[in-house]
Coordinates of C-alpha atoms and ligand atoms in Angstrom, one line a residue:
M265 CA 16.2 -13.4 -16.7
R266 CA 17.5 -10.5 -15.2
A267 CA 16.0 -9.9 -12.0
I268 CA 17.3 -7.4 -8.9
R269 CA 19.1 -9.4 -6.1
V270 CA 19.9 -8.5 -2.2
H271 CA 23.4 -10.7 -0.9
E272 CA 23.2 -8.9 1.6
F273 CA 21.3 -6.1 4.4
G274 CA 22.3 -2.7 4.1
G275 CA 21.6 0.4 1.9
P276 CA 19.8 0.7 -1.6
D277 CA 22.7 -0.2 -3.1
V278 CA 22.7 -3.6 -2.0
M279 CA 20.6 -4.1 -4.8
K280 CA 22.1 -5.8 -8.2
L281 CA 20.8 -6.4 -11.5
E282 CA 21.7 -10.0 -12.1
D283 CA 21.2 -13.0 -14.4
T284 CA 18.8 -15.3 -12.9
P285 CA 17.8 -18.6 -13.8
D286 CA 13.7 -18.5 -15.5
P287 CA 11.8 -19.6 -12.5
Q288 CA 9.1 -22.9 -13.1
P289 CA 6.0 -23.8 -11.9
G290 CA 5.0 -26.1 -9.6
A291 CA 1.6 -27.8 -8.3
G292 CA -0.5 -24.6 -7.9
E293 CA 1.9 -21.9 -9.3
V294 CA 2.0 -19.4 -11.9
V295 CA 4.8 -17.9 -13.4
V296 CA 4.2 -14.4 -14.6
T297 CA 6.2 -12.5 -16.8
V298 CA 6.6 -9.0 -15.0
E299 CA 5.7 -5.4 -17.1
A300 CA 5.5 -3.5 -14.3
V301 CA 6.7 -3.6 -10.3
G302 CA 5.3 -1.8 -7.3
V303 CA 7.8 -0.7 -5.3
N304 CA 6.3 0.0 -1.4
P305 CA 7.8 0.9 1.7
V306 CA 8.1 -2.5 3.6
E307 CA 10.8 -3.7 0.9
T308 CA 12.9 -1.5 2.4
Y309 CA 13.0 -2.3 5.6
I310 CA 12.9 -6.0 4.0
R311 CA 16.4 -5.0 2.0
A312 CA 17.9 -2.9 5.8
G313 CA 17.3 -6.5 7.3
I314 CA 15.1 -4.6 10.1
Y315 CA 12.0 -7.8 8.8
G316 CA 14.9 -9.8 10.4
P317 CA 16.8 -13.3 8.7
R318 CA 16.3 -13.5 5.4
E319 CA 17.7 -16.6 3.3
F320 CA 20.5 -14.9 0.8
P321 CA 20.5 -13.8 -2.2
F322 CA 16.6 -12.8 -3.0
T323 CA 14.6 -11.1 -4.8
P324 CA 12.7 -8.5 -3.4
G325 CA 9.2 -6.9 -4.4
S326 CA 5.5 -8.7 -3.6
D327 CA 3.6 -6.7 -6.6
A328 CA 3.8 -6.6 -10.3
A329 CA 1.4 -6.4 -13.3
G330 CA 2.2 -8.5 -16.6
T331 CA 0.9 -11.8 -18.3
V332 CA 1.0 -15.1 -17.0
E333 CA 3.6 -17.5 -19.3
T334 CA 3.3 -20.7 -18.0
V335 CA 1.1 -22.2 -15.0
G336 CA 1.4 -25.7 -12.8
D337 CA -1.4 -28.3 -12.2
G338 CA -4.3 -27.6 -10.4
V339 CA -4.3 -23.8 -11.5
A340 CA -7.5 -22.7 -12.9
H341 CA -8.1 -19.6 -13.0
V342 CA -6.0 -17.8 -14.8
R343 CA -4.2 -19.3 -18.1
P344 CA -1.0 -18.8 -20.3
G345 CA -1.8 -15.1 -22.0
D346 CA -3.5 -13.8 -19.5
R347 CA -3.6 -9.9 -17.8
V348 CA -2.7 -10.4 -14.4
Y349 CA -2.1 -8.4 -10.8
S350 CA 0.4 -10.2 -7.8
A351 CA -0.2 -9.2 -4.5
G352 CA 2.4 -11.4 -3.2
S353 CA 5.8 -13.4 -5.3
V354 CA 7.1 -16.5 -4.5
S355 CA 10.0 -15.8 -6.0
G356 CA 10.4 -11.7 -5.7
T357 CA 8.9 -9.5 -8.4
Y358 CA 11.7 -7.0 -8.7
A359 CA 12.4 -9.2 -11.8
Q360 CA 11.1 -9.5 -15.1
K361 CA 9.6 -12.9 -14.3
T362 CA 8.4 -13.9 -11.0
L363 CA 6.8 -17.0 -9.8
C364 CA 4.0 -17.0 -7.3
Q365 CA 1.4 -19.4 -5.6
A366 CA -1.6 -19.6 -7.6
A367 CA -4.2 -17.0 -4.9
Q368 CA -1.5 -14.6 -5.0
V369 CA -2.3 -13.8 -8.7
Q370 CA -5.5 -12.2 -9.8
P371 CA -6.8 -10.8 -13.2
L372 CA -6.5 -7.7 -14.1
P373 CA -9.2 -5.9 -15.8
G374 CA -8.8 -4.5 -19.5
H375 CA -8.6 -0.8 -19.3
V376 CA -6.2 -1.2 -16.1
T377 CA -2.9 -0.8 -17.5
F378 CA 0.1 -2.9 -16.4
E379 CA 1.3 0.0 -13.9
Q380 CA -2.1 0.8 -12.5
G381 CA -1.9 -3.2 -11.8
A382 CA 1.4 -2.6 -10.1
A383 CA 0.2 -0.5 -7.4
L384 CA -2.2 -2.5 -6.4
G385 CA -1.0 -5.5 -4.1
V386 CA -0.1 -3.9 -1.2
P387 CA -1.3 -0.5 -1.7
Y388 CA -5.0 -1.4 -2.3
V389 CA -5.3 -4.8 0.2
T390 CA -4.1 -2.1 2.8
A391 CA -6.4 0.2 1.9
Y392 CA -9.4 -2.0 2.4
R393 CA -8.2 -4.1 5.4
G394 CA -7.8 -0.7 7.4
L395 CA -10.9 0.8 6.4
F396 CA -13.3 -2.0 6.0
Q397 CA -12.2 -5.0 7.6
R398 CA -10.3 -3.6 10.6
A399 CA -12.2 -0.5 10.8
G400 CA -15.4 -1.3 10.5
A401 CA -16.4 1.9 8.5
I402 CA -19.7 2.0 6.8
P403 CA -21.4 4.5 4.4
G404 CA -22.0 7.9 6.2
E405 CA -19.1 7.7 8.6
T406 CA -16.5 10.4 8.2
V407 CA -12.9 9.3 7.7
L408 CA -9.5 10.8 8.2
V409 CA -6.7 9.7 6.0
H410 CA -4.3 10.7 8.1
G411 CA -1.1 11.1 4.9
A412 CA -3.5 10.8 1.9
S413 CA -0.9 11.1 -0.8
G414 CA 0.9 7.7 -0.7
G415 CA 0.0 4.6 -2.0
V416 CA -2.4 3.9 0.0
G417 CA -3.5 6.9 1.2
L418 CA -4.8 7.7 -2.3
A419 CA -6.5 3.9 -2.3
A420 CA -8.2 4.3 1.0
V421 CA -9.8 7.3 0.0
Q422 CA -11.2 6.1 -3.2
M423 CA -12.4 3.6 -1.4
A424 CA -14.6 5.7 1.2
V425 CA -15.9 8.0 -1.1
A426 CA -17.3 5.4 -3.5
A427 CA -18.7 4.3 -0.1
G428 CA -20.5 7.1 0.6
M429 CA -18.1 8.0 3.6
T430 CA -16.7 11.9 3.9
V431 CA -13.2 12.0 3.8
I432 CA -11.1 14.3 5.4
A433 CA -7.1 14.1 4.6
T434 CA -4.1 15.4 4.7
G435 CA -1.2 15.7 2.3
G436 CA 2.8 16.9 2.5
T437 CA 2.8 19.3 -0.9
E438 CA 0.6 21.3 -3.2
E439 CA 1.0 18.8 -5.4
G440 CA 0.1 15.6 -3.3
R441 CA -2.6 17.8 -1.9
K442 CA -4.3 18.7 -5.3
L443 CA -4.4 14.8 -6.7
V444 CA -6.0 13.7 -2.6
S445 CA -8.7 16.6 -3.6
E446 CA -9.1 15.4 -7.6
Q447 CA -10.2 11.8 -5.4
G448 CA -13.3 12.9 -4.2
A449 CA -12.1 14.3 -0.3
A450 CA -14.3 17.2 1.1
H451 CA -11.4 18.4 2.8
V452 CA -7.6 17.9 2.5
L453 CA -5.3 19.9 4.6
D454 CA -1.2 20.1 5.4
H455 CA 0.2 17.9 7.8
H456 CA 3.1 19.9 7.9
A457 CA 1.1 23.1 8.6
G458 CA 1.0 24.9 12.5
G459 CA -2.5 24.0 13.7
Y460 CA -3.6 21.7 10.9
L461 CA -5.3 19.4 13.5
D462 CA -7.7 22.4 15.0
Q463 CA -9.3 22.4 12.1
I464 CA -10.4 18.9 11.7
K465 CA -13.2 19.1 14.6
P466 CA -14.7 22.1 13.4
L467 CA -15.2 20.4 9.8
T468 CA -17.3 17.6 11.8
G469 CA -19.1 20.1 13.4
G470 CA -17.3 19.3 16.3
R471 CA -18.3 16.0 17.0
G472 CA -15.0 13.8 15.5
V473 CA -14.3 11.8 12.9
D474 CA -15.4 8.2 13.6
V475 CA -11.7 6.2 11.5
I476 CA -8.8 7.7 11.3
L477 CA -6.4 5.1 9.0
E478 CA -2.7 6.4 10.3
M479 CA 0.1 6.9 8.0
L480 CA 2.7 8.1 10.3
A481 CA 1.7 7.0 14.4
N482 CA 4.8 7.9 15.5
V483 CA 3.8 11.3 14.8
N484 CA 0.6 11.3 15.3
L485 CA -1.4 8.5 17.2
G486 CA -1.1 10.9 20.2
K487 CA -2.8 13.4 18.7
D488 CA -5.4 11.4 16.6
L489 CA -7.1 10.1 19.8
G490 CA -8.1 13.6 20.3
L491 CA -9.7 13.9 17.2
L492 CA -12.2 10.7 17.5
A493 CA -16.1 10.4 17.9
P494 CA -17.4 8.7 20.7
Q495 CA -16.9 5.5 19.2
G496 CA -14.0 6.1 17.3
R497 CA -11.5 3.6 15.9
V498 CA -8.0 4.8 15.0
I499 CA -6.3 2.1 12.5
V500 CA -2.3 1.9 13.1
I501 CA -1.3 1.4 9.1
G502 CA 2.3 3.0 9.3
S503 CA 4.7 4.1 11.9
R504 CA 8.1 4.6 12.3
G505 CA 9.2 4.5 16.1
K506 CA 7.7 5.4 19.4
V507 CA 5.2 7.9 20.2
E508 CA 3.4 9.2 23.6
I509 CA -0.7 9.1 23.9
D510 CA -2.9 10.0 27.0
P511 CA -4.8 6.7 27.6
R512 CA -7.6 8.8 29.1
D513 CA -8.7 9.6 25.9
T514 CA -9.5 6.4 25.1
M515 CA -11.2 6.0 27.7
S516 CA -13.7 8.9 27.3
R517 CA -15.3 8.6 24.1
D518 CA -14.7 4.8 24.2
A519 CA -12.5 4.6 21.6
D520 CA -10.3 1.8 19.6
I521 CA -6.5 1.9 18.5
R522 CA -6.5 -1.1 16.1
G523 CA -3.3 -2.4 14.8
M524 CA -2.5 -4.4 11.6
A525 CA -0.4 -6.3 9.0
G526 CA -0.7 -7.6 6.1
P527 CA 0.2 -11.0 6.7
N528 CA -2.4 -11.8 9.2
I529 CA -5.3 -11.6 6.8
G530 CA -6.9 -15.0 6.5
E531 CA -7.0 -16.5 3.2
A532 CA -11.5 -15.9 3.1
E533 CA -10.9 -12.6 3.8
R534 CA -8.0 -11.8 1.4
R535 CA -10.1 -13.7 -1.7
S536 CA -13.1 -10.7 -0.3
I537 CA -10.7 -7.8 -0.5
H538 CA -9.7 -8.7 -3.6
A539 CA -13.4 -9.7 -5.4
A540 CA -13.9 -6.2 -3.9
L541 CA -10.9 -4.6 -5.7
I542 CA -11.7 -6.4 -8.7
A543 CA -15.6 -5.1 -9.3
G544 CA -13.9 -1.5 -8.0
L545 CA -12.2 -1.6 -10.9
K546 CA -14.2 -2.6 -13.0
N547 CA -17.1 -0.4 -12.0
G548 CA -14.9 2.7 -12.7
T549 CA -14.3 3.7 -8.4
L550 CA -11.0 2.5 -8.3
R551 CA -8.2 4.0 -10.5
P552 CA -4.8 3.5 -9.7
I553 CA -2.4 6.3 -9.4
V554 CA 0.9 6.3 -10.5
G555 CA 3.3 9.0 -9.9
R556 CA 7.0 7.9 -11.2
T557 CA 8.0 5.1 -13.5
M558 CA 12.3 4.2 -13.6
P559 CA 13.5 1.2 -15.5
L560 CA 14.3 -2.1 -12.6
A561 CA 17.9 -0.9 -12.6
D562 CA 16.5 1.8 -10.9
A563 CA 15.8 0.2 -7.8
P564 CA 18.0 1.8 -5.8
R565 CA 17.3 5.4 -6.3
A566 CA 13.7 3.5 -6.4
H567 CA 13.8 3.0 -2.9
E568 CA 15.7 6.6 -2.0
E569 CA 12.2 7.8 -3.3
V570 CA 9.6 5.9 -1.5
M571 CA 11.4 6.8 2.0
R572 CA 11.6 10.1 1.1
P573 CA 9.6 12.3 4.6
S574 CA 7.8 14.1 2.3
G575 CA 6.6 14.7 -1.6
A576 CA 4.6 11.3 -2.2
L577 CA 2.6 11.6 -5.3
G578 CA 0.9 7.9 -5.8
K579 CA 2.9 4.4 -6.4
I580 CA 6.1 4.6 -7.8
V581 CA 6.6 1.7 -10.2
L582 CA 9.6 -0.3 -12.5
R583 CA 10.0 -1.4 -15.5
P584 CA 11.7 -4.5 -16.2
Ligands
NAP238 P1 3.9 6.1 0.5 O1 3.3 5.8 -0.7 O2 5.1 6.4 0.8 O3 3.2 7.5 1.2 C1 3.8 7.8 2.7 C2 2.4 8.5 3.3 O4 2.6 9.0 4.4 C3 2.2 10.2 2.7 O5 0.8 10.5 2.3 C4 2.8 11.1 3.2 O6 2.3 12.4 2.6 C5 2.7 10.6 4.4 N1 3.2 11.8 5.3 C6 4.4 11.8 5.4 N2 4.0 12.3 6.9 C7 3.4 12.6 7.5 C8 2.7 13.0 8.5 N3 3.5 14.0 9.7 N4 1.9 12.9 8.7 C9 0.6 11.7 8.1 N5 1.2 11.3 7.3 C10 2.7 11.4 6.4 O7 3.6 4.9 1.9 P2 3.0 3.9 1.2 O8 2.8 3.0 0.8 O9 1.4 5.2 1.3 O10 2.6 3.8 3.0 C11 2.7 4.3 4.2 C12 3.0 3.9 5.4 O11 2.3 2.2 5.6 C13 4.6 3.4 5.3 O12 4.7 3.6 6.8 C14 4.4 1.8 5.4 O13 5.2 1.0 5.7 C15 3.0 1.6 6.1 N6 2.3 0.2 5.4 C16 1.7 -0.6 6.2 C17 0.8 -1.8 6.0 C18 0.5 -2.7 6.9 O14 0.1 -3.6 6.7 N7 0.6 -2.3 8.5 C19 0.6 -1.9 4.5 C20 1.3 -1.1 3.6 C21 2.2 0.1 4.0 P3 4.0 13.5 1.7 O15 4.4 12.5 1.2 O16 2.7 14.3 1.2 O17 4.0 14.4 3.1

């Protein structure tokens, strides 16, 4: 099969399309013929060597959608021929086939395209984890999705709207803000416009927002704290550097700053997340949005695009 291989850490060009042996499933494993691959910022950090040592060569990626080719002993929840999405992979998903542990593979409802299925793993799991399991957001609360036009942000807007929360969201381009608005956000602001933060509290009648899902904490965390309602929670989802905060902003409102990272999700929590995602896909409240599709060989260009400082429009997907 053809797969992207990384032989050394470095810029996007260290990713090369090569021939590699087809994966074979062991007990408790599944081989998926990949139709679409989701590209996430974390794969650029791993490729660059920021996330610590890796064995070379490796194939990047955890998110894909396709058809089950073969299953190993003890796999019962999917069968050869089933449409599935992956959230995690043993061999990497930037490839024509990927080897997964059984628990990393979930059935993909029939009306959801493979491109949409590839947009589920990291973004939707992260949005659900942040909104419900870390923030404990409940219907009636007001949620600021700070950076809503990308993979995680759009997922979070859909989930919060479906759960009966009032969503204030931000995007950096007109096209991005339109997309966010179409997902049901009540107010959409431009996070590059001067003074946009001053508009947020008035939108809540002066009370502040209950939950902030933060995609760029190194820029926004200090200012986020001043936007919170009493008992407000900021969930740090994305951060690319350091930031100064005034701790007194947390004291005055009994506020929490809560971090999160995908690998910390426990098995039972993960099962619960996928049950919720599949239910949301089936009832139409979750509708993954694919902004750009490219051939697998263009993985280097996809990594450049996903790290652009602004201009996100949902998911970038590779077709093997
Ligand atoms: P993405 O699709 O590239 O989206 C990035 C988002 O950040 C866009 O909505 C972008 O808006 C927004 N943004 C740009 N400048 C901003 C600003 N000044 N303030 C607020 N938002 C701003 O990436 P993603 O997949 O959604 O991931 C978002 C971040 O979360 C990344 O840093 C990623 O590494 C991280 N992440 C963390 C976890 C975890 O487990 N903690 C999991 C997944 C992702 P415009 O392009 O419209 O300007």
